[in-house]
Tab-separated table of C-alpha atoms and ligand atoms in Angstrom:
chain	number	residue	atom	x	y	z
S	1	MET	CA	115.490	85.391	88.780
S	2	ALA	CA	112.406	84.021	90.436
S	3	SER	CA	112.502	80.431	91.629
S	4	PRO	CA	110.311	78.111	89.500
S	5	LYS	CA	107.873	77.770	92.418
S	6	THR	CA	106.679	81.334	92.050
S	7	VAL	CA	104.401	83.015	89.587
S	8	TYR	CA	103.405	86.625	89.133
S	9	VAL	CA	99.694	87.204	89.585
S	10	CYS	CA	97.896	90.364	88.527
S	11	SER	CA	96.148	91.884	91.533
S	12	GLY	CA	93.625	93.425	89.137
S	13	CYS	CA	92.416	90.519	87.010
S	14	GLY	CA	94.121	87.441	88.499
S	15	ALA	CA	96.013	86.499	85.327
S	16	SER	CA	99.354	84.866	85.992
S	17	SER	CA	102.705	85.032	84.277
S	18	PRO	CA	105.969	83.174	84.903
S	19	ARG	CA	107.925	86.435	84.674
S	20	TRP	CA	107.442	89.869	86.161
S	21	MET	CA	106.133	92.427	83.714
S	22	GLY	CA	105.399	96.101	84.157
S	23	LYS	CA	102.068	95.787	82.378
S	24	CYS	CA	99.590	92.948	82.760
S	25	PRO	CA	99.199	91.294	79.323
S	26	ALA	CA	95.611	90.292	80.136
S	27	CYS	CA	94.015	93.460	81.479
S	28	GLY	CA	96.636	96.064	80.628
S	29	SER	CA	96.999	97.548	84.132
S	30	TRP	CA	100.429	98.783	85.177
S	31	ASN	CA	102.515	97.551	88.114
S	32	SER	CA	99.858	95.084	89.180
S	33	LEU	CA	101.868	91.825	89.030
S	34	VAL	CA	102.748	90.480	92.476
S	35	GLU	CA	105.016	87.523	93.156
S	36	THR	CA	103.063	84.586	94.602
S	37	ARG	CA	103.905	81.026	95.538
S	38	ALA	CA	102.648	78.851	92.692
S	39	GLU	CA	101.601	75.907	94.829
S	40	SER	CA	99.636	78.028	97.290
S	41	GLN	CA	96.962	78.817	94.746
S	42	ALA	CA	93.919	76.554	94.598
S	43	PRO	CA	94.651	73.929	97.263
S	44	ALA	CA	95.348	76.674	99.764
S	45	ARG	CA	91.803	77.961	99.439
S	46	ASN	CA	90.378	74.552	100.219
S	47	ARG	CA	92.484	74.206	103.312
S	48	LEU	CA	91.429	77.660	104.423
S	49	GLY	CA	87.784	76.623	104.335
S	50	GLY	CA	88.370	74.699	107.569
S	51	GLY	CA	85.366	72.647	108.739
S	52	GLY	CA	86.534	69.696	106.641
S	53	ALA	CA	84.662	67.076	108.630
S	54	ALA	CA	81.321	68.801	108.215
S	55	LEU	CA	81.784	69.240	104.510
S	56	ALA	CA	83.135	65.903	103.385
S	57	PRO	CA	80.384	63.332	102.691
S	58	THR	CA	77.981	64.796	100.102
S	59	GLY	CA	80.359	66.700	97.914
S	60	GLY	CA	80.414	69.475	100.494
S	61	VAL	CA	76.782	70.612	100.264
S	62	GLN	CA	74.770	70.618	103.471
S	63	ILE	CA	71.466	72.104	104.541
S	64	LEU	CA	72.101	75.144	106.692
S	65	ALA	CA	69.914	73.913	109.545
S	66	ASP	CA	71.880	70.645	109.699
S	67	ILE	CA	75.235	72.296	110.213
S	68	GLN	CA	76.320	72.282	113.818
S	69	ALA	CA	76.960	75.859	114.902
S	70	GLU	CA	79.807	75.857	117.369
S	71	ASP	CA	80.169	78.489	120.006
S	72	VAL	CA	83.531	80.131	119.702
S	73	VAL	CA	85.949	79.514	122.537
S	74	ARG	CA	87.419	82.742	123.823
S	75	ALA	CA	90.429	83.314	126.000
S	76	PRO	CA	90.258	86.665	127.840
S	77	THR	CA	93.591	88.483	127.785
S	78	GLY	CA	93.313	89.895	131.289
S	79	GLN	CA	93.031	93.363	129.682
S	80	PRO	CA	89.306	94.189	129.567
S	81	GLU	CA	89.944	97.181	127.293
S	82	LEU	CA	91.585	94.872	124.736
S	83	ASP	CA	88.979	92.134	125.154
S	84	ARG	CA	86.208	94.614	124.369
S	85	PRO	CA	87.231	95.347	120.741
S	86	LEU	CA	88.191	91.669	120.336
S	87	GLY	CA	84.612	90.750	121.231
S	88	GLY	CA	85.521	89.083	124.537
S	89	GLY	CA	89.008	87.674	124.084
S	90	MET	CA	91.217	85.688	121.710
S	91	VAL	CA	89.321	83.120	119.650
S	92	ALA	CA	90.725	79.640	118.993
S	93	GLY	CA	91.855	79.435	115.360
S	94	GLY	CA	91.253	83.164	114.915
S	95	VAL	CA	93.700	85.557	113.314
S	96	VAL	CA	93.811	89.148	114.521
S	97	LEU	CA	95.679	91.952	112.805
S	98	ILE	CA	96.731	94.816	115.079
S	99	GLY	CA	97.901	97.885	113.204
S	100	GLY	CA	99.153	101.277	114.224
S	101	ASP	CA	101.886	103.856	113.878
S	102	PRO	CA	105.362	102.939	115.084
S	103	GLY	CA	105.813	103.760	118.765
S	104	ILE	CA	102.112	103.821	119.600
S	105	GLY	CA	102.310	100.818	121.940
S	106	LYS	CA	101.571	97.651	119.939
S	107	SER	CA	104.475	95.628	121.326
S	108	THR	CA	103.855	96.882	124.849
S	109	LEU	CA	100.185	95.922	124.868
S	110	LEU	CA	100.725	92.511	123.305
S	111	LEU	CA	103.462	91.600	125.743
S	112	GLN	CA	101.136	92.559	128.598
S	113	ALA	CA	98.314	90.548	127.027
S	114	LEU	CA	100.486	87.455	126.438
S	115	ASP	CA	101.677	87.563	130.026
S	116	GLY	CA	98.046	87.737	131.187
S	117	LEU	CA	97.143	84.752	129.008
S	118	GLN	CA	100.169	82.756	130.174
S	119	ARG	CA	99.250	83.446	133.802
S	120	SER	CA	95.701	82.245	133.264
S	121	GLY	CA	96.980	78.895	132.012
S	122	ALA	CA	97.198	79.373	128.235
S	123	THR	CA	100.403	78.570	126.375
S	124	THR	CA	101.838	81.469	124.430
S	125	LEU	CA	104.651	82.389	122.047
S	126	TYR	CA	105.989	85.862	121.312
S	127	VAL	CA	107.864	85.984	118.001
S	128	THR	CA	109.929	89.134	117.718
S	129	GLY	CA	111.424	90.241	114.432
S	130	GLU	CA	111.979	93.857	115.321
S	131	GLU	CA	113.785	93.555	118.609
S	132	SER	CA	116.229	91.112	120.161
S	133	GLY	CA	115.246	88.862	123.042
S	134	ALA	CA	117.245	91.143	125.345
S	135	GLN	CA	115.275	94.185	124.249
S	136	VAL	CA	112.006	92.365	124.848
S	137	ALA	CA	113.243	91.329	128.289
S	138	MET	CA	114.120	94.936	129.065
S	139	ARG	CA	110.621	96.062	128.142
S	140	ALA	CA	109.140	93.247	130.245
S	141	ARG	CA	111.140	94.419	133.243
S	142	ARG	CA	109.919	97.962	132.736
S	143	LEU	CA	106.367	96.634	132.659
S	144	GLY	CA	106.891	94.842	135.949
S	145	LEU	CA	106.827	91.497	134.148
S	146	GLY	CA	110.419	90.538	134.948
S	147	ALA	CA	109.339	87.072	136.063
S	148	SER	CA	107.140	86.463	133.020
S	149	GLN	CA	106.997	82.885	131.714
S	150	VAL	CA	106.126	83.914	128.142
S	151	PRO	CA	108.362	82.058	125.636
S	152	VAL	CA	110.155	84.421	123.226
S	153	LEU	CA	111.489	83.559	119.776
S	154	ALA	CA	113.669	86.111	117.965
S	155	GLU	CA	113.296	84.987	114.345
S	156	ILE	CA	112.218	86.401	110.999
S	157	ASN	CA	112.333	83.351	108.747
S	158	LEU	CA	108.825	82.021	108.136
S	159	GLU	CA	109.899	78.403	107.716
S	160	LYS	CA	111.799	78.454	111.018
S	161	ILE	CA	108.926	80.196	112.810
S	162	SER	CA	106.505	77.604	111.400
S	163	ALA	CA	108.644	74.757	112.685
S	164	VAL	CA	108.577	76.190	116.217
S	165	LEU	CA	104.831	76.829	116.036
S	166	GLN	CA	104.291	73.267	114.873
S	167	ARG	CA	106.372	71.887	117.725
S	168	GLN	CA	105.040	74.061	120.541
S	169	SER	CA	101.496	74.552	119.322
S	170	PRO	CA	100.784	77.526	121.620
S	171	THR	CA	97.221	78.641	122.394
S	172	VAL	CA	98.121	82.163	121.318
S	173	ALA	CA	101.066	83.308	119.197
S	174	VAL	CA	102.040	86.915	118.478
S	175	ILE	CA	104.083	87.762	115.384
S	176	ASP	CA	105.697	91.180	115.955
S	177	SER	CA	105.754	92.293	113.212
S	178	ILE	CA	104.444	90.565	110.080
S	179	GLN	CA	106.469	92.996	107.967
S	180	THR	CA	109.765	91.617	109.250
S	181	VAL	CA	108.907	87.996	108.413
S	182	TYR	CA	110.084	86.555	105.096
S	183	SER	CA	109.692	83.230	103.329
S	184	ASP	CA	112.554	81.367	101.585
S	185	GLN	CA	110.109	80.486	98.847
S	186	LEU	CA	109.865	84.019	97.480
S	187	THR	CA	112.613	86.158	96.033
S	188	SER	CA	110.909	89.463	96.886
S	189	ALA	CA	112.409	91.521	99.685
S	190	PRO	CA	111.084	91.184	103.255
S	191	GLY	CA	108.331	93.721	103.821
S	192	SER	CA	107.216	93.691	100.179
S	193	VAL	CA	103.540	93.126	99.419
S	194	ALA	CA	104.289	89.631	98.117
S	195	GLN	CA	106.216	88.567	101.236
S	196	VAL	CA	103.798	90.101	103.718
S	197	ARG	CA	100.806	88.496	101.988
S	198	GLU	CA	102.376	85.085	101.600
S	199	CYS	CA	103.646	84.967	105.202
S	200	ALA	CA	100.291	86.133	106.579
S	201	ALA	CA	98.431	83.594	104.415
S	202	HIS	CA	100.704	80.813	105.637
S	203	LEU	CA	100.245	81.755	109.306
S	204	THR	CA	96.488	82.065	108.775
S	205	ARG	CA	96.307	78.556	107.340
S	206	TRP	CA	98.301	77.301	110.283
S	207	ALA	CA	95.934	78.996	112.764
S	208	LYS	CA	92.879	77.426	111.092
S	209	ALA	CA	94.499	74.005	110.927
S	210	SER	CA	95.885	73.978	114.473
S	211	GLY	CA	93.162	75.879	116.324
S	212	SER	CA	95.731	78.291	117.736
S	213	ALA	CA	95.023	82.008	117.825
S	214	VAL	CA	97.493	84.208	115.955
S	215	VAL	CA	98.029	87.932	116.355
S	216	LEU	CA	99.821	89.708	113.512
S	217	VAL	CA	101.313	93.082	114.339
S	218	GLY	CA	101.481	95.504	111.404
S	219	HIS	CA	103.059	98.921	111.205
S	220	VAL	CA	101.196	101.588	109.398
S	221	THR	CA	103.804	102.930	107.005
S	222	LYS	CA	104.039	106.382	105.542
S	223	GLY	CA	106.454	105.543	102.707
S	224	GLY	CA	105.540	102.985	100.058
S	225	GLN	CA	108.625	100.775	100.620
S	226	ILE	CA	106.998	98.418	103.087
S	227	ALA	CA	103.548	96.946	102.653
S	228	GLY	CA	101.088	98.375	105.143
S	229	PRO	CA	98.649	96.255	107.159
S	230	ARG	CA	95.791	97.162	104.800
S	231	VAL	CA	96.870	94.512	102.300
S	232	LEU	CA	96.065	91.872	104.964
S	233	GLU	CA	92.680	93.090	106.155
S	234	HIS	CA	90.687	90.768	103.919
S	235	MET	CA	92.433	87.551	104.986
S	236	VAL	CA	92.238	87.875	108.775
S	237	ASP	CA	89.256	87.439	111.115
S	238	ALA	CA	89.581	90.682	113.022
S	239	VAL	CA	91.339	93.982	112.395
S	240	LEU	CA	92.162	96.315	115.249
S	241	TYR	CA	93.813	99.697	114.831
S	242	PHE	CA	95.484	101.891	117.398
S	243	GLU	CA	94.405	105.530	117.318
S	244	GLY	CA	95.589	108.583	119.202
S	245	ASP	CA	98.552	110.835	118.700
S	246	THR	CA	101.813	109.757	120.253
S	247	HIS	CA	102.055	113.103	122.056
S	248	SER	CA	99.016	112.401	124.197
S	249	ARG	CA	98.868	109.679	126.825
S	250	PHE	CA	95.683	108.168	125.551
S	251	ARG	CA	95.379	105.355	123.054
S	252	LEU	CA	92.239	103.987	121.440
S	253	ILE	CA	91.986	100.546	119.922
S	254	ARG	CA	89.162	100.208	117.456
S	255	ALA	CA	87.840	97.057	115.812
S	256	ILE	CA	87.246	97.904	112.159
S	257	LYS	CA	86.486	94.309	111.214
S	258	ASN	CA	85.509	91.424	113.456
S	259	ARG	CA	84.094	88.068	112.423
S	260	PHE	CA	83.605	87.181	116.094
S	261	GLY	CA	82.196	90.418	117.466
S	262	ALA	CA	80.918	93.908	116.774
S	263	VAL	CA	82.859	96.440	114.751
S	264	ASN	CA	83.613	99.927	115.975
S	265	GLU	CA	83.923	98.747	119.551
S	266	ILE	CA	86.779	100.580	121.159
S	267	GLY	CA	89.136	100.015	124.042
S	268	VAL	CA	90.754	102.975	125.780
S	269	PHE	CA	94.206	102.957	127.359
S	270	ALA	CA	96.569	105.409	128.976
S	271	MET	CA	100.306	104.981	128.401
S	272	THR	CA	102.044	105.091	131.784
S	273	GLU	CA	105.554	104.508	133.120
S	274	ARG	CA	104.601	100.859	133.484
S	275	GLY	CA	102.883	100.164	130.212
S	276	LEU	CA	99.322	100.569	129.005
S	277	LYS	CA	96.575	100.766	131.602
S	278	GLY	CA	92.941	100.323	130.649
S	279	VAL	CA	90.650	103.329	131.178
S	280	SER	CA	87.258	101.954	132.073
S	281	ASN	CA	85.456	105.293	132.149
S	282	PRO	CA	86.916	107.282	129.261
S	283	SER	CA	84.170	109.813	128.721
S	284	ALA	CA	85.839	112.884	130.096
S	285	ILE	CA	89.385	112.420	128.775
S	286	PHE	CA	88.673	113.888	125.359
S	287	LEU	CA	87.607	117.226	126.747
S	288	SER	CA	90.236	119.918	127.008
S	289	GLN	CA	90.351	121.790	130.286
S	290	HIS	CA	89.056	125.310	129.804
S	291	ALA	CA	88.322	127.190	133.042
S	292	ASP	CA	85.606	129.128	131.216
S	293	PRO	CA	83.904	128.312	127.920
S	294	VAL	CA	85.742	129.626	124.853
S	295	PRO	CA	84.435	130.457	121.364
S	296	GLY	CA	84.851	127.700	118.777
S	297	SER	CA	84.417	124.805	121.176
S	298	CYS	CA	81.474	122.411	121.362
S	299	VAL	CA	81.257	119.130	123.231
S	300	LEU	CA	79.906	116.234	121.181
S	301	ALA	CA	78.167	113.256	122.743
S	302	THR	CA	79.397	110.493	120.462
S	303	LEU	CA	78.773	106.768	120.421
S	304	GLU	CA	81.775	104.550	119.745
S	305	GLY	CA	80.367	101.092	119.192
S	306	THR	CA	78.104	100.696	122.185
S	307	ARG	CA	80.019	103.143	124.308
S	308	PRO	CA	78.936	106.769	124.761
S	309	MET	CA	81.775	109.272	125.014
S	310	LEU	CA	82.083	113.016	125.284
S	311	VAL	CA	84.580	114.565	122.905
S	312	GLU	CA	85.367	118.224	122.424
S	313	VAL	CA	85.136	119.495	118.855
S	314	GLN	CA	87.084	122.675	118.171
S	315	ALA	CA	86.775	125.032	115.230
S	316	LEU	CA	88.720	128.071	114.146
S	317	VAL	CA	87.267	130.308	111.458
S	318	ASP	CA	89.593	133.046	110.318
S	319	GLY	CA	89.991	135.458	107.396
S	320	ALA	CA	91.596	133.754	104.407
S	321	GLY	CA	93.788	134.714	101.468
S	322	ALA	CA	92.889	133.985	97.852
S	323	ALA	CA	92.231	130.288	98.433
S	324	PRO	CA	90.360	129.564	101.670
S	325	ARG	CA	91.493	126.377	103.384
S	326	ARG	CA	89.358	123.651	104.943
S	327	LEU	CA	91.289	121.440	107.284
S	328	SER	CA	90.092	118.811	109.691
S	329	VAL	CA	91.869	116.616	112.185
S	330	GLY	CA	89.995	113.573	113.436
S	331	LEU	CA	86.835	114.483	111.508
S	332	GLU	CA	85.991	113.863	107.879
S	333	ARG	CA	87.143	116.546	105.490
S	334	ASP	CA	84.626	115.935	102.717
S	335	ARG	CA	81.881	116.106	105.277
S	336	LEU	CA	83.231	119.457	106.475
S	337	ALA	CA	82.853	120.941	102.976
S	338	MET	CA	79.274	119.677	102.838
S	339	LEU	CA	78.460	121.058	106.290
S	340	LEU	CA	79.786	124.492	105.329
S	341	ALA	CA	77.520	124.490	102.269
S	342	VAL	CA	74.508	123.557	104.409
S	343	LEU	CA	75.436	126.225	106.944
S	344	HIS	CA	75.445	128.810	104.178
S	345	ARG	CA	72.271	127.716	102.415
S	346	HIS	CA	70.123	126.769	105.397
S	347	GLY	CA	71.710	128.655	108.283
S	348	GLY	CA	72.462	131.891	106.444
S	349	ILE	CA	76.075	131.817	107.625
S	350	ALA	CA	78.720	132.255	104.926
S	351	THR	CA	82.302	131.051	105.316
S	352	GLY	CA	83.336	131.189	101.652
S	353	ASP	CA	86.030	133.797	102.295
S	354	GLN	CA	87.308	132.201	105.507
S	355	ASP	CA	89.795	129.512	106.473
S	356	VAL	CA	88.013	126.818	108.480
S	357	PHE	CA	89.907	124.426	110.737
S	358	VAL	CA	88.232	121.759	112.856
S	359	ASN	CA	89.763	119.346	115.326
S	360	ALA	CA	88.574	116.511	117.552
S	361	VAL	CA	90.512	116.858	120.821
S	362	GLY	CA	92.773	114.035	122.003
S	363	GLY	CA	93.656	112.430	118.659
S	364	VAL	CA	90.366	110.534	118.432
S	365	HIS	CA	88.872	109.832	114.973
S	366	ILE	CA	85.165	110.437	114.650
S	367	SER	CA	83.501	109.199	111.515
S	368	GLU	CA	79.854	109.101	112.558
S	369	PRO	CA	77.542	111.678	110.926
S	370	ALA	CA	76.034	112.386	114.355
S	371	ALA	CA	79.037	114.675	114.853
S	372	ASP	CA	77.641	117.144	112.284
S	373	LEU	CA	75.663	119.413	114.596
S	374	ALA	CA	78.527	119.823	117.074
S	375	VAL	CA	80.879	120.701	114.190
S	376	LEU	CA	78.463	123.338	112.867
S	377	LEU	CA	77.910	124.833	116.325
S	378	ALA	CA	81.671	125.026	116.935
S	379	ILE	CA	82.166	126.739	113.559
S	380	ALA	CA	79.344	129.245	114.122
S	381	SER	CA	80.608	129.894	117.648
S	382	SER	CA	84.109	130.648	116.355
S	383	LEU	CA	82.828	132.862	113.559
S	384	ARG	CA	80.741	134.936	115.985
S	385	GLY	CA	83.435	134.963	118.665
S	386	ALA	CA	80.779	133.794	121.112
S	387	ALA	CA	81.182	130.862	123.491
S	388	LEU	CA	78.562	128.197	124.073
S	389	PRO	CA	77.436	128.028	127.713
S	390	LYS	CA	79.251	125.990	130.333
S	391	GLY	CA	78.059	122.379	130.374
S	392	PHE	CA	76.804	122.477	126.784
S	393	VAL	CA	76.623	119.344	124.640
S	394	ALA	CA	75.205	118.470	121.188
S	395	PHE	CA	74.797	115.674	118.661
S	396	GLY	CA	72.807	115.030	115.471
S	397	GLU	CA	73.268	114.370	111.787
S	398	VAL	CA	72.719	117.209	109.320
S	399	GLY	CA	71.036	116.551	105.961
S	400	LEU	CA	71.553	118.440	102.695
S	401	ALA	CA	68.103	119.987	103.031
S	402	GLY	CA	69.114	121.508	106.354
S	403	GLU	CA	67.158	118.992	108.400
S	404	LEU	CA	68.470	117.388	111.596
S	405	ARG	CA	68.364	113.614	111.560
S	406	PRO	CA	68.252	111.475	114.656
S	407	ALA	CA	71.388	109.765	115.909
S	408	PRO	CA	71.376	106.143	117.079
S	409	GLY	CA	71.528	105.706	120.845
S	410	GLY	CA	70.279	109.208	121.650
S	411	GLN	CA	69.208	108.169	125.120
S	412	GLU	CA	72.636	106.729	125.990
S	413	ARG	CA	74.361	109.876	124.785
S	414	LEU	CA	72.121	112.112	126.885
S	415	LYS	CA	72.508	109.925	129.956
S	416	GLU	CA	76.288	110.000	129.673
S	417	ALA	CA	76.204	113.806	129.435
S	418	ALA	CA	73.885	114.071	132.426
S	419	LYS	CA	76.069	111.706	134.421
S	420	LEU	CA	79.067	113.970	133.843
S	421	GLY	CA	77.192	117.067	134.965
S	422	PHE	CA	76.341	118.614	131.587
S	423	ALA	CA	73.415	121.030	131.828
S	424	ILE	CA	72.209	122.037	128.378
S	425	ALA	CA	71.871	120.188	125.076
S	426	ILE	CA	70.783	120.781	121.489
S	427	ILE	CA	69.652	117.579	119.763
S	428	PRO	CA	67.422	116.479	116.852
S	429	SER	CA	63.690	116.422	117.643
S	430	ALA	CA	63.496	112.725	116.875
S	431	ASN	CA	65.942	112.057	119.721
S	432	ALA	CA	63.919	113.995	122.314
S	433	PRO	CA	63.511	111.774	125.368
S	434	ARG	CA	60.086	110.804	126.607
S	435	ARG	CA	59.097	112.468	129.862
S	436	GLY	CA	59.841	110.992	133.226
S	437	ASP	CA	63.467	109.925	132.929
S	438	ALA	CA	64.898	110.983	136.276
S	439	VAL	CA	68.529	110.805	135.109
S	440	LEU	CA	67.885	113.505	132.526
S	441	LYS	CA	66.088	115.916	134.897
S	442	ALA	CA	69.156	118.109	135.391
S	443	LEU	CA	69.602	118.522	131.628
S	444	THR	CA	67.838	121.313	129.701
S	445	ILE	CA	67.168	119.773	126.299
S	446	HIS	CA	66.447	121.807	123.185
S	447	ALA	CA	65.094	119.466	120.533
S	448	VAL	CA	65.152	121.059	117.068
S	449	ASP	CA	64.220	120.038	113.516
S	450	ARG	CA	66.465	122.220	111.409
S	451	VAL	CA	69.896	123.805	111.205
S	452	ASP	CA	68.467	127.349	111.191
S	453	GLN	CA	66.637	126.661	114.477
S	454	ALA	CA	69.891	125.436	115.987
S	455	MET	CA	71.625	128.638	114.823
S	456	ASP	CA	68.842	130.784	116.322
S	457	LEU	CA	69.302	128.984	119.611
S	458	LEU	CA	73.053	129.529	119.433
S	459	ARG	CA	72.453	133.294	119.096
S	460	GLN	CA	70.311	133.212	122.234
S	461	ILE	CA	72.543	131.136	124.467
S	462	ALA	CA	76.118	131.897	123.342
S	463	THR	CA	77.943	134.727	125.069
S	464	ARG	CA	80.712	136.961	123.793
V	501	TYD	P1	105.970	100.150	121.659
V	501	TYD	O1	105.106	99.172	122.329
V	501	TYD	O2	107.394	99.792	121.436
V	501	TYD	O3	105.350	100.646	120.275
V	501	TYD	P2	105.139	99.859	118.896
V	501	TYD	O4	105.373	98.425	119.133
V	501	TYD	O5	103.723	100.191	118.499
V	501	TYD	O6	106.102	100.461	117.914
V	501	TYD	O7	105.835	101.490	122.520
V	501	TYD	C1	106.811	102.395	122.473
V	501	TYD	C2	106.512	103.655	123.235
V	501	TYD	O8	105.851	103.484	124.474
V	501	TYD	C3	107.849	104.241	123.547
V	501	TYD	O9	107.853	105.558	123.023
V	501	TYD	C4	107.980	104.225	125.009
V	501	TYD	C5	106.580	104.109	125.516
V	501	TYD	N1	106.475	103.307	126.733
V	501	TYD	C6	106.007	103.890	127.891
V	501	TYD	O10	105.707	105.076	127.952
V	501	TYD	N2	105.864	103.121	129.032
V	501	TYD	C7	106.202	101.795	129.035
V	501	TYD	O11	106.068	101.137	130.093
V	501	TYD	C8	106.694	101.211	127.828
V	501	TYD	C9	107.092	99.776	127.772
V	501	TYD	C10	106.809	102.004	126.700
V	502	MG	MG1	106.898	97.241	118.326
């Protein structure tokens, strides 16, 4: 039985019911009722609005120009590669969600960050629900933080955690993880959507009211038993996700939402014996080490946020059975199908009877369309069994009409490639640099308008 303080709210239409039902009586959708604290409905929203003083006198309405814009106060974490996706550091009253697969390094990084903050004079609190205090201490020792002054609370009950937060009022608190926290007020199991949402909403209200910064750690879950961090994305100020496969040393942290900074900014780390170390010049780490160029490989000059990076795109095209497969790792699969159609129609290269696999090296996820040309060149190179020349790089978006569209930040991409000793590039005409840039002198640039021109060039420069 639910306690009388809870109601079941349909996540589709918002209708509420005192009992759980499989089907929403209002909109008819199935399995959409979620247990919610009754009292946290309307008044909670008002509290969340913050800025009470500014809104009070005239029924809340103010002329935009009259509202005092406050500069946000940021506390750098001492980890520049974490501060970058955060937009410069932790923001007072801000709530950050950090998600990622289990074992990718969330707890490690946050312990390092809290220690950095504590050292620089901030007060901190690390709430651990997954590990005991002793386990956290063991990790700290491994990280060389044996003498750390960070206060640790091993607790999973929301009401008890709140009481400590209230008392200590730390500048920055980390909740590791939000999925282990549960509230007495709800009957749902810890980790359920209802619990995770309610606990996150409560901690968010507390952050806004107290001016403390809160970091919620969320595991990305494969099974449906435990609510994933996605259900919280809309209620927090910033969402950061860890990327990279656990088998490689490198970890990327990408901001996919940030009310205090730019999205898509990334931080790059390497996992070492003593925790995560920032990599300030990551460009070359996503290239695999071939002594000589091999067929099916093309280096892409990509732009992650404001940061140019070189990433190797690999393709394998091979004879298929009855149903040819299209598989991509780190690149978008739907886009791959579209690119293969364009390659056929506008490049005269058919892959309909072939399996096509593409992969972005190093576990990095690339979603920008400027990856298109490199993907097509890697595919054509694999199909022909001919390698692109040493020091070759490409970028550019491909349109359905076979045209090459310019990529943003073309100049930065080319400069990064030149800096790392790349010698030859195929890029969209619209990205061709103006003459006289000394940095780009060592780079032979082929600026083309269409996919078929790029394929002609490939035939000239690739070697079997
Ligand atoms: P952890 O931070 O516990 O991951 P998460 O909180 O995201 O689940 O990281 C766990 C992995 O990191 C574990 O496999 C061991 C490795 N690790 C190191 O390689 N070096 C270190 O110094 C530490 C603390 C962990
Ligand atoms: Mg952890």
